[in-house]
Each structure stands twice: as structure tokens, then as C-alpha cells.
Amino acid sequence: MKQIFWGKLILSSLIMMLHFPSFADQGKTTYQTCSACHGEQGQGNSALNAPSLAGQFDWYLQTQIEHFASDLRANDPRDTHGKMMVPFAKQLSDPEQTKQLLSYINSFEAVSVKGTIKGDLKNGSRYYQAKCGACHGGEAQGNPTFKAPKLAGQDPQYLLRQIANYQQGIRGTHQDDKYGRQMAMMANAVSDKELQDIVFFISEQQ
Ligand code: HEC
Ligand code: HEC
């Protein structure tokens, strides 16, 4: 299974290096490398800890790729999952290529990754609106004004891991990571019990 996976990855990297000439296909070609983990349609892959990309704002995806590439994210040795992303972000050094890639990802249908998380919906809604909604939107749809990504539809395990990362100083510590630092402060203002209910509420949004 693992061998097939890495085989696919190497093969798709080779395809990417060939650089098919057609301009319109370039984003799709580049995405072949990403699809090994993030899925053909950007739906993510829980078993590989890879979040969904489909339905996410392109400016947010772009910032995260830049942050992985410049060590603003996944700079902590404990961030084993984030470190998986770094070499792929570093490969995207051509802005035009990244633009094509993001526009291809943008064409994916938004997904809703259903996890197995359970919680109290009423409490979750209350805590969410009080502590998260002002930035991430009433239905966790995200808000460009505050640079807050969409959370609805994202893998609940991924969301929980990111919040834990912010709490433990694994993400959002670099001094140039203004928004990550902001989010880390918010993550520290929520208890584990509240968090369980909040993420359950988010997982019930479209
Ligand atoms: C080997 C598997 C793998 C490959 C290949 C891969 N990624 Fe990732 N990616 C991950 C993992 C795992 C994470 C989650 C890291 C974490 O937990 O912080 C991630 C996270 C991301 C994020 C952050 C999403 C968010 O909500 O913050 C973006 C954006 C991303 N990847 C884009 C890409 C793109 C574009 C490519 C192709 C150029 C790619 N990835 C290739 C494994 C991979
Ligand atoms: C002051 C505005 C603000 C508030 C309040 C806030 N966030 Fe955030 N959040 C952000 C921003 C901005 C980011 C992007 C940070 C970055 O670039 O790393 C973010 C990122 C995240 C991420 C990472 C998403 C991903 O795809 O990797 C999660 C998960 C998250 N927030 C959950 C929450 C939860 C849960 C709450 C409530 C307890 C909350 N946020 C409150 C602004 C906020």
C-alpha cells in the first residue's frame, strides 16, 4: 500500500517536471503532485492527515503555501504533519505556476468531510458564536476581511490538531506570522470541553 502511494507520488512528480505545454492544463498538471495526498478533487485524505483544499479561499491557500515554503509554518520540530507539506510548497517557486494551480483547485466542488466527532450542538453553537464566529463567520464560512479561513466542511480531526498546534506553540509563533499569532491567542482562550462542542458544531455546517 505504502509502496503504491510513493510510486504514485514519484510518477506524478515526473509528470509535473515534464511540463505539458498547454497553458490551460498547467494548473491541473501541477496538481498531480498534490492529489496523491489531498485527493483528485481536493477532498483531502484523513488517513494521510491531509486536509481538504476544495472550497477553501484561494488567498488563504496561497498564504499557507508561502508560509510552509518560508518556514513561517511547520518550523517546529514537533510539527511532523506540517513538515510533510514543506518540500511540496518549496517546489512552487514560480508565482505564475502557483496562480494556475490555485485557479485549478478553485474549480473543485466544495466538500464536507464528515468525521466521527460527537458533542453538544447547542453548547457548541453558543461557544462558537461567542469565541469564533466574529472572525470565521456565523456558519464557519470564513471571512476575507479578517483573513479567517473557511472551517465548515473541513476534516474535524484536522481542525482539532491545528487548534492543539496553536495552543502548544507549534503553529502561529513566528513574528512575521501576524494572523497565525492572532489565532494562537484565540486558541488559548478555549477549554478542551468547549472545543469538542465547537468543532462538533463546525462539522454540522455545510
Ligand atoms: C505527502 C503528502 C502531501 C502532498 C504531496 C501535498 N500535501 Fe499539502 N498537506 C499535507 C498535510 C499532511 C497537510 C497538513 C499539515 C498540518 O497538519 O499542519 C497539508 C496541508 C496543506 C495546506 C494547508 C491547508 C490549510 O487548511 O491550512 C495547503 C494549502 C496544502 N497542503 C497544499 C498543497 C499543495 C498545493 C500541494 C501540491 C503542490 C500539496 N499540498 C501536496 C500533505 C501533503
Ligand atoms: C480574531 C479573529 C479570530 C478568531 C476570534 C478566531 N480565529 Fe481561527 N483563525 C483566524 C485567522 C486569521 C486564521 C488564519 C491563521 C493563519 O494564517 O495561520 C485562523 C485559523 C484557524 C484555523 C486553522 C484552519 C486551517 O485550515 O488550517 C482553525 C482550525 C481555527 N482558526 C479555528 C478557530 C476556532 C475554533 C475559533 C474559536 C475558538 C477561532 N478560530 C477564533 C482568526 C480568528
mmCIF file of C-alpha atoms and ligand atoms in Angstrom:
data_model
loop_
_atom_site.group_PDB
_atom_site.id
_atom_site.type_symbol
_atom_site.label_atom_id
_atom_site.label_comp_id
_atom_site.label_asym_id
_atom_site.label_seq_id
_atom_site.Cartn_x
_atom_site.Cartn_y
_atom_site.Cartn_z
ATOM 1 C CA MET A 1 0.000 0.000 0.000
ATOM 2 C CA LYS A 2 2.751 2.414 1.054
ATOM 3 C CA GLN A 3 4.824 1.436 -1.975
ATOM 4 C CA ILE A 4 1.932 2.138 -4.328
ATOM 5 C CA PHE A 5 1.481 5.515 -2.661
ATOM 6 C CA TRP A 6 5.109 6.616 -3.023
ATOM 7 C CA GLY A 7 5.225 5.145 -6.523
ATOM 8 C CA LYS A 8 2.260 7.314 -7.462
ATOM 9 C CA LEU A 9 3.942 10.327 -5.897
ATOM 10 C CA ILE A 10 7.204 9.840 -7.777
ATOM 11 C CA LEU A 11 5.357 9.229 -11.023
ATOM 12 C CA SER A 12 3.249 12.358 -10.618
ATOM 13 C CA SER A 13 6.342 14.420 -9.748
ATOM 14 C CA LEU A 14 7.904 13.215 -13.002
ATOM 15 C CA ILE A 15 4.783 14.187 -14.910
ATOM 16 C CA MET A 16 4.966 17.615 -13.265
ATOM 17 C CA MET A 17 8.588 18.049 -14.345
ATOM 18 C CA LEU A 18 7.708 17.266 -17.966
ATOM 19 C CA HIS A 19 5.652 20.480 -18.006
ATOM 20 C CA PHE A 20 2.973 19.771 -20.567
ATOM 21 C CA PRO A 21 2.944 22.729 -22.912
ATOM 22 C CA SER A 22 -0.758 23.613 -22.816
ATOM 23 C CA PHE A 23 -1.229 26.718 -20.661
ATOM 24 C CA ALA A 24 -4.749 25.860 -19.563
ATOM 25 C CA ASP A 25 -3.670 22.430 -18.334
ATOM 26 C CA GLN A 26 -0.766 23.699 -16.315
ATOM 27 C CA GLY A 27 -2.633 24.028 -13.010
ATOM 28 C CA LYS A 28 -4.012 20.536 -13.454
ATOM 29 C CA THR A 29 -0.570 19.145 -14.255
ATOM 30 C CA THR A 30 0.975 20.771 -11.198
ATOM 31 C CA TYR A 31 -1.865 19.488 -9.039
ATOM 32 C CA GLN A 32 -0.986 15.844 -9.875
ATOM 33 C CA THR A 33 1.700 16.022 -7.172
ATOM 34 C CA CYS A 34 -0.778 17.303 -4.612
ATOM 35 C CA SER A 35 -3.525 14.821 -5.443
ATOM 36 C CA ALA A 36 -1.521 11.891 -4.018
ATOM 37 C CA CYS A 37 -2.307 13.298 -0.550
ATOM 38 C CA HIS A 38 -5.100 15.862 -0.975
ATOM 39 C CA GLY A 39 -7.210 13.762 -3.364
ATOM 40 C CA GLU A 40 -8.135 14.079 -7.061
ATOM 41 C CA GLN A 41 -10.823 16.659 -6.285
ATOM 42 C CA GLY A 42 -9.095 18.305 -3.300
ATOM 43 C CA GLN A 43 -11.329 16.388 -0.905
ATOM 44 C CA GLY A 44 -8.473 15.590 1.486
ATOM 45 C CA ASN A 45 -7.449 12.250 2.972
ATOM 46 C CA SER A 46 -7.952 11.660 6.694
ATOM 47 C CA ALA A 47 -5.743 8.550 6.706
ATOM 48 C CA LEU A 48 -2.833 10.684 5.442
ATOM 49 C CA ASN A 49 -3.785 13.641 7.691
ATOM 50 C CA ALA A 50 -4.162 15.769 4.571
ATOM 51 C CA PRO A 51 -6.869 18.460 4.878
ATOM 52 C CA SER A 52 -9.377 19.189 2.139
ATOM 53 C CA LEU A 53 -8.483 22.114 -0.139
ATOM 54 C CA ALA A 54 -11.750 22.166 -2.125
ATOM 55 C CA GLY A 55 -13.989 25.095 -1.239
ATOM 56 C CA GLN A 56 -11.245 26.942 0.636
ATOM 57 C CA PHE A 57 -10.423 30.589 -0.262
ATOM 58 C CA ASP A 58 -7.562 30.824 -2.760
ATOM 59 C CA TRP A 59 -5.879 33.695 -0.868
ATOM 60 C CA TYR A 60 -5.772 31.544 2.264
ATOM 61 C CA LEU A 61 -4.311 28.552 0.391
ATOM 62 C CA GLN A 62 -1.718 30.831 -1.184
ATOM 63 C CA THR A 63 -0.683 32.296 2.189
ATOM 64 C CA GLN A 64 -0.298 28.836 3.707
ATOM 65 C CA ILE A 65 1.806 27.587 0.769
ATOM 66 C CA GLU A 66 4.027 30.672 1.166
ATOM 67 C CA HIS A 67 4.246 30.130 4.921
ATOM 68 C CA PHE A 68 5.260 26.472 4.528
ATOM 69 C CA ALA A 69 7.866 27.493 1.932
ATOM 70 C CA SER A 70 9.351 30.274 4.086
ATOM 71 C CA ASP A 71 9.259 28.417 7.431
ATOM 72 C CA LEU A 72 6.542 30.588 8.956
ATOM 73 C CA ARG A 73 4.511 27.392 9.347
ATOM 74 C CA ALA A 74 5.831 23.905 10.226
ATOM 75 C CA ASN A 75 9.019 25.412 11.676
ATOM 76 C CA ASP A 76 8.633 23.482 14.947
ATOM 77 C CA PRO A 77 10.318 20.046 15.163
ATOM 78 C CA ARG A 78 7.126 18.641 16.740
ATOM 79 C CA ASP A 79 5.097 19.539 13.630
ATOM 80 C CA THR A 80 5.521 16.176 11.883
ATOM 81 C CA HIS A 81 2.402 16.581 9.711
ATOM 82 C CA GLY A 82 3.249 20.125 8.666
ATOM 83 C CA LYS A 83 6.776 19.002 7.715
ATOM 84 C CA MET A 84 5.281 16.640 5.106
ATOM 85 C CA MET A 85 3.981 19.688 3.256
ATOM 86 C CA VAL A 86 7.191 21.745 3.235
ATOM 87 C CA PRO A 87 9.059 20.187 0.255
ATOM 88 C CA PHE A 88 5.931 20.472 -1.921
ATOM 89 C CA ALA A 89 5.427 24.124 -1.005
ATOM 90 C CA LYS A 90 9.099 24.840 -1.724
ATOM 91 C CA GLN A 91 8.683 23.319 -5.210
ATOM 92 C CA LEU A 92 6.170 26.059 -6.051
ATOM 93 C CA SER A 93 8.701 28.829 -6.598
ATOM 94 C CA ASP A 94 7.193 30.202 -9.818
ATOM 95 C CA PRO A 95 4.340 32.643 -8.989
ATOM 96 C CA GLU A 96 2.679 32.072 -12.358
ATOM 97 C CA GLN A 97 2.658 28.301 -11.802
ATOM 98 C CA THR A 98 1.127 28.784 -8.331
ATOM 99 C CA LYS A 99 -1.536 31.064 -9.799
ATOM 100 C CA GLN A 100 -2.518 28.386 -12.321
ATOM 101 C CA LEU A 101 -2.543 25.758 -9.587
ATOM 102 C CA LEU A 102 -4.794 27.825 -7.307
ATOM 103 C CA SER A 103 -7.220 28.517 -10.104
ATOM 104 C CA TYR A 104 -7.407 24.760 -10.789
ATOM 105 C CA ILE A 105 -8.052 23.999 -7.084
ATOM 106 C CA ASN A 106 -10.689 26.744 -7.161
ATOM 107 C CA SER A 107 -12.610 24.757 -9.774
ATOM 108 C CA PHE A 108 -13.225 21.873 -7.336
ATOM 109 C CA GLU A 109 -16.665 21.412 -5.829
ATOM 110 C CA ALA A 110 -16.666 22.246 -2.068
ATOM 111 C CA VAL A 111 -16.695 19.106 0.077
ATOM 112 C CA SER A 112 -17.936 18.257 3.536
ATOM 113 C CA VAL A 113 -15.622 15.831 5.339
ATOM 114 C CA LYS A 114 -17.693 14.017 7.928
ATOM 115 C CA GLY A 115 -15.680 12.894 10.909
ATOM 116 C CA THR A 116 -16.750 10.779 13.856
ATOM 117 C CA ILE A 117 -16.702 13.656 16.347
ATOM 118 C CA LYS A 118 -19.592 13.922 18.814
ATOM 119 C CA GLY A 119 -20.572 16.830 21.029
ATOM 120 C CA ASP A 120 -23.371 19.058 22.266
ATOM 121 C CA LEU A 121 -24.669 21.048 19.305
ATOM 122 C CA LYS A 122 -26.453 23.704 21.366
ATOM 123 C CA ASN A 123 -23.436 24.430 23.557
ATOM 124 C CA GLY A 124 -21.162 24.211 20.528
ATOM 125 C CA SER A 125 -23.224 26.806 18.705
ATOM 126 C CA ARG A 126 -23.190 29.111 21.729
ATOM 127 C CA TYR A 127 -19.440 28.832 22.352
ATOM 128 C CA TYR A 128 -18.699 29.085 18.630
ATOM 129 C CA GLN A 129 -20.705 32.293 18.161
ATOM 130 C CA ALA A 130 -19.106 33.826 21.260
ATOM 131 C CA LYS A 131 -15.485 32.881 20.560
ATOM 132 C CA CYS A 132 -15.013 32.156 16.853
ATOM 133 C CA GLY A 133 -17.920 33.446 14.761
ATOM 134 C CA ALA A 134 -16.837 37.104 14.764
ATOM 135 C CA CYS A 135 -13.864 36.174 12.578
ATOM 136 C CA HIS A 136 -14.782 32.861 10.909
ATOM 137 C CA GLY A 137 -18.419 33.822 10.152
ATOM 138 C CA GLY A 138 -21.706 32.663 11.706
ATOM 139 C CA GLU A 139 -21.699 29.409 9.727
ATOM 140 C CA ALA A 140 -17.922 28.914 9.742
ATOM 141 C CA GLN A 141 -17.832 30.046 6.107
ATOM 142 C CA GLY A 142 -14.731 32.203 6.686
ATOM 143 C CA ASN A 143 -14.236 35.942 6.289
ATOM 144 C CA PRO A 144 -11.713 37.555 3.910
ATOM 145 C CA THR A 145 -11.822 40.854 5.857
ATOM 146 C CA PHE A 146 -10.206 39.170 8.868
ATOM 147 C CA LYS A 147 -8.115 36.743 6.802
ATOM 148 C CA ALA A 148 -10.043 33.978 8.552
ATOM 149 C CA PRO A 149 -10.288 30.727 6.552
ATOM 150 C CA LYS A 150 -13.411 28.673 5.997
ATOM 151 C CA LEU A 151 -13.722 25.904 8.617
ATOM 152 C CA ALA A 152 -17.054 24.347 7.543
ATOM 153 C CA GLY A 153 -16.597 21.079 5.654
ATOM 154 C CA GLN A 154 -13.015 20.608 6.879
ATOM 155 C CA ASP A 155 -11.952 17.314 8.498
ATOM 156 C CA PRO A 156 -12.752 17.681 12.252
ATOM 157 C CA GLN A 157 -9.561 15.781 13.196
ATOM 158 C CA TYR A 158 -7.530 18.278 11.181
ATOM 159 C CA LEU A 159 -9.284 21.228 12.867
ATOM 160 C CA LEU A 160 -8.649 19.774 16.350
ATOM 161 C CA ARG A 161 -4.990 19.158 15.520
ATOM 162 C CA GLN A 162 -4.499 22.719 14.255
ATOM 163 C CA ILE A 163 -6.061 24.231 17.364
ATOM 164 C CA ALA A 164 -3.843 21.999 19.531
ATOM 165 C CA ASN A 165 -0.854 23.158 17.452
ATOM 166 C CA TYR A 166 -1.730 26.808 18.077
ATOM 167 C CA GLN A 167 -2.208 26.096 21.807
ATOM 168 C CA GLN A 168 1.118 24.290 22.142
ATOM 169 C CA GLY A 169 3.115 26.883 20.225
ATOM 170 C CA ILE A 170 3.660 24.571 17.242
ATOM 171 C CA ARG A 171 1.856 26.906 14.812
ATOM 172 C CA GLY A 172 1.443 30.691 14.926
ATOM 173 C CA THR A 173 4.626 31.660 16.760
ATOM 174 C CA HIS A 174 6.807 33.241 14.058
ATOM 175 C CA GLN A 175 6.960 37.018 14.497
ATOM 176 C CA ASP A 176 6.093 37.583 10.822
ATOM 177 C CA ASP A 177 3.059 35.306 11.081
ATOM 178 C CA LYS A 178 0.668 38.042 12.173
ATOM 179 C CA TYR A 179 -2.584 36.151 11.612
ATOM 180 C CA GLY A 180 -1.249 32.874 12.934
ATOM 181 C CA ARG A 181 -0.251 34.643 16.150
ATOM 182 C CA GLN A 182 -3.697 36.182 16.360
ATOM 183 C CA MET A 183 -5.307 32.752 16.020
ATOM 184 C CA ALA A 184 -2.939 31.277 18.635
ATOM 185 C CA MET A 185 -4.270 33.806 21.170
ATOM 186 C CA MET A 186 -7.844 32.751 20.368
ATOM 187 C CA ALA A 187 -6.973 29.055 20.672
ATOM 188 C CA ASN A 188 -5.664 29.665 24.164
ATOM 189 C CA ALA A 189 -8.969 31.207 25.233
ATOM 190 C CA VAL A 190 -10.942 27.981 24.816
ATOM 191 C CA SER A 191 -11.172 24.908 27.075
ATOM 192 C CA ASP A 192 -10.978 21.297 25.831
ATOM 193 C CA LYS A 193 -14.652 20.703 26.635
ATOM 194 C CA GLU A 194 -15.733 23.846 24.773
ATOM 195 C CA LEU A 195 -13.514 22.881 21.864
ATOM 196 C CA GLN A 196 -15.102 19.458 21.446
ATOM 197 C CA ASP A 197 -18.569 21.055 21.213
ATOM 198 C CA ILE A 198 -17.331 23.882 18.972
ATOM 199 C CA VAL A 199 -15.735 21.512 16.452
ATOM 200 C CA PHE A 200 -18.866 19.349 16.513
ATOM 201 C CA PHE A 201 -20.904 22.479 15.688
ATOM 202 C CA ILE A 202 -18.495 23.328 12.838
ATOM 203 C CA SER A 203 -18.763 19.774 11.469
ATOM 204 C CA GLU A 204 -22.546 20.231 11.250
ATOM 205 C CA GLN A 205 -22.190 23.307 8.973
ATOM 206 C CA GLN A 206 -22.164 22.980 5.185
HETATM 207 C C1 HEC B 1 2.899 13.825 1.117
HETATM 208 C C2 HEC B 1 1.562 14.345 1.266
HETATM 209 C C3 HEC B 1 1.265 15.740 0.748
HETATM 210 C C4 HEC B 1 1.466 16.251 -0.532
HETATM 211 C C5 HEC B 1 2.057 15.530 -1.738
HETATM 212 C C6 HEC B 1 0.956 17.606 -0.507
HETATM 213 N N1 HEC B 1 0.461 17.922 0.740
HETATM 214 FE FE1 HEC B 1 -0.427 19.660 1.308
HETATM 215 N N2 HEC B 1 -0.623 18.982 3.210
HETATM 216 C C7 HEC B 1 -0.271 17.698 3.632
HETATM 217 C C8 HEC B 1 -0.520 17.570 5.061
HETATM 218 C C9 HEC B 1 -0.291 16.333 5.907
HETATM 219 C C10 HEC B 1 -1.042 18.827 5.479
HETATM 220 C C11 HEC B 1 -1.471 19.206 6.899
HETATM 221 C C12 HEC B 1 -0.319 19.758 7.669
HETATM 222 C C13 HEC B 1 -0.675 20.082 9.105
HETATM 223 O O1 HEC B 1 -1.296 19.236 9.766
HETATM 224 O O2 HEC B 1 -0.344 21.187 9.541
HETATM 225 C C14 HEC B 1 -1.082 19.673 4.294
HETATM 226 C C15 HEC B 1 -1.545 20.999 4.287
HETATM 227 C C16 HEC B 1 -1.694 21.774 3.154
HETATM 228 C C17 HEC B 1 -2.237 23.118 3.119
HETATM 229 C C18 HEC B 1 -2.765 23.902 4.319
HETATM 230 C C19 HEC B 1 -4.295 23.803 4.355
HETATM 231 C C20 HEC B 1 -4.934 24.595 5.462
HETATM 232 O O3 HEC B 1 -6.165 24.488 5.611
HETATM 233 O O4 HEC B 1 -4.253 25.324 6.180
HETATM 234 C C21 HEC B 1 -2.206 23.534 1.826
HETATM 235 C C22 HEC B 1 -2.675 24.872 1.290
HETATM 236 C C23 HEC B 1 -1.650 22.446 1.040
HETATM 237 N N3 HEC B 1 -1.347 21.401 1.877
HETATM 238 C C24 HEC B 1 -1.486 22.491 -0.345
HETATM 239 C C25 HEC B 1 -0.807 21.512 -1.085
HETATM 240 C C26 HEC B 1 -0.489 21.653 -2.478
HETATM 241 C C27 HEC B 1 -0.902 22.823 -3.354
HETATM 242 C C28 HEC B 1 0.236 20.534 -2.831
HETATM 243 C C29 HEC B 1 0.854 20.206 -4.175
HETATM 244 C C30 HEC B 1 1.809 21.172 -4.697
HETATM 245 C C31 HEC B 1 0.337 19.695 -1.639
HETATM 246 N N4 HEC B 1 -0.289 20.331 -0.606
HETATM 247 C C32 HEC B 1 0.983 18.469 -1.591
HETATM 248 C C33 HEC B 1 0.251 16.688 2.847
HETATM 249 C C34 HEC B 1 0.639 16.799 1.530
HETATM 250 C C1 HEC B 2 -9.621 37.416 15.783
HETATM 251 C C2 HEC B 2 -10.142 36.564 14.715
HETATM 252 C C3 HEC B 2 -10.258 35.072 15.007
HETATM 253 C C4 HEC B 2 -10.975 34.429 15.983
HETATM 254 C C5 HEC B 2 -11.826 35.070 17.063
HETATM 255 C C6 HEC B 2 -10.775 33.013 15.763
HETATM 256 N N1 HEC B 2 -9.982 32.795 14.667
HETATM 257 FE FE1 HEC B 2 -9.398 30.987 13.911
HETATM 258 N N2 HEC B 2 -8.227 31.900 12.533
HETATM 259 C C7 HEC B 2 -8.151 33.271 12.358
HETATM 260 C C8 HEC B 2 -7.171 33.556 11.328
HETATM 261 C C9 HEC B 2 -6.785 34.944 10.833
HETATM 262 C C10 HEC B 2 -6.666 32.299 10.893
HETATM 263 C C11 HEC B 2 -5.568 32.040 9.844
HETATM 264 C C12 HEC B 2 -4.272 31.955 10.620
HETATM 265 C C13 HEC B 2 -3.076 31.574 9.817
HETATM 266 O O1 HEC B 2 -2.882 32.123 8.737
HETATM 267 O O2 HEC B 2 -2.335 30.688 10.297
HETATM 268 C C14 HEC B 2 -7.371 31.281 11.668
HETATM 269 C C15 HEC B 2 -7.147 29.914 11.529
HETATM 270 C C16 HEC B 2 -7.878 28.935 12.187
HETATM 271 C C17 HEC B 2 -7.728 27.512 11.993
HETATM 272 C C18 HEC B 2 -6.779 26.823 11.011
HETATM 273 C C19 HEC B 2 -7.582 26.426 9.771
HETATM 274 C C20 HEC B 2 -6.777 25.674 8.740
HETATM 275 O O3 HEC B 2 -7.324 25.435 7.650
HETATM 276 O O4 HEC B 2 -5.631 25.299 8.997
HETATM 277 C C21 HEC B 2 -8.625 26.904 12.822
HETATM 278 C C22 HEC B 2 -8.857 25.407 12.972
HETATM 279 C C23 HEC B 2 -9.340 27.940 13.533
HETATM 280 N N3 HEC B 2 -8.851 29.173 13.135
HETATM 281 C C24 HEC B 2 -10.343 27.729 14.461
HETATM 282 C C25 HEC B 2 -10.901 28.710 15.295
HETATM 283 C C26 HEC B 2 -11.798 28.441 16.384
HETATM 284 C C27 HEC B 2 -12.339 27.070 16.756
HETATM 285 C C28 HEC B 2 -12.065 29.648 16.997
HETATM 286 C C29 HEC B 2 -12.884 29.904 18.245
HETATM 287 C C30 HEC B 2 -12.451 29.221 19.441
HETATM 288 C C31 HEC B 2 -11.326 30.674 16.253
HETATM 289 N N4 HEC B 2 -10.644 30.058 15.225
HETATM 290 C C32 HEC B 2 -11.339 32.035 16.549
HETATM 291 C C33 HEC B 2 -8.853 34.244 13.047
HETATM 292 C C34 HEC B 2 -9.641 34.029 14.171
#
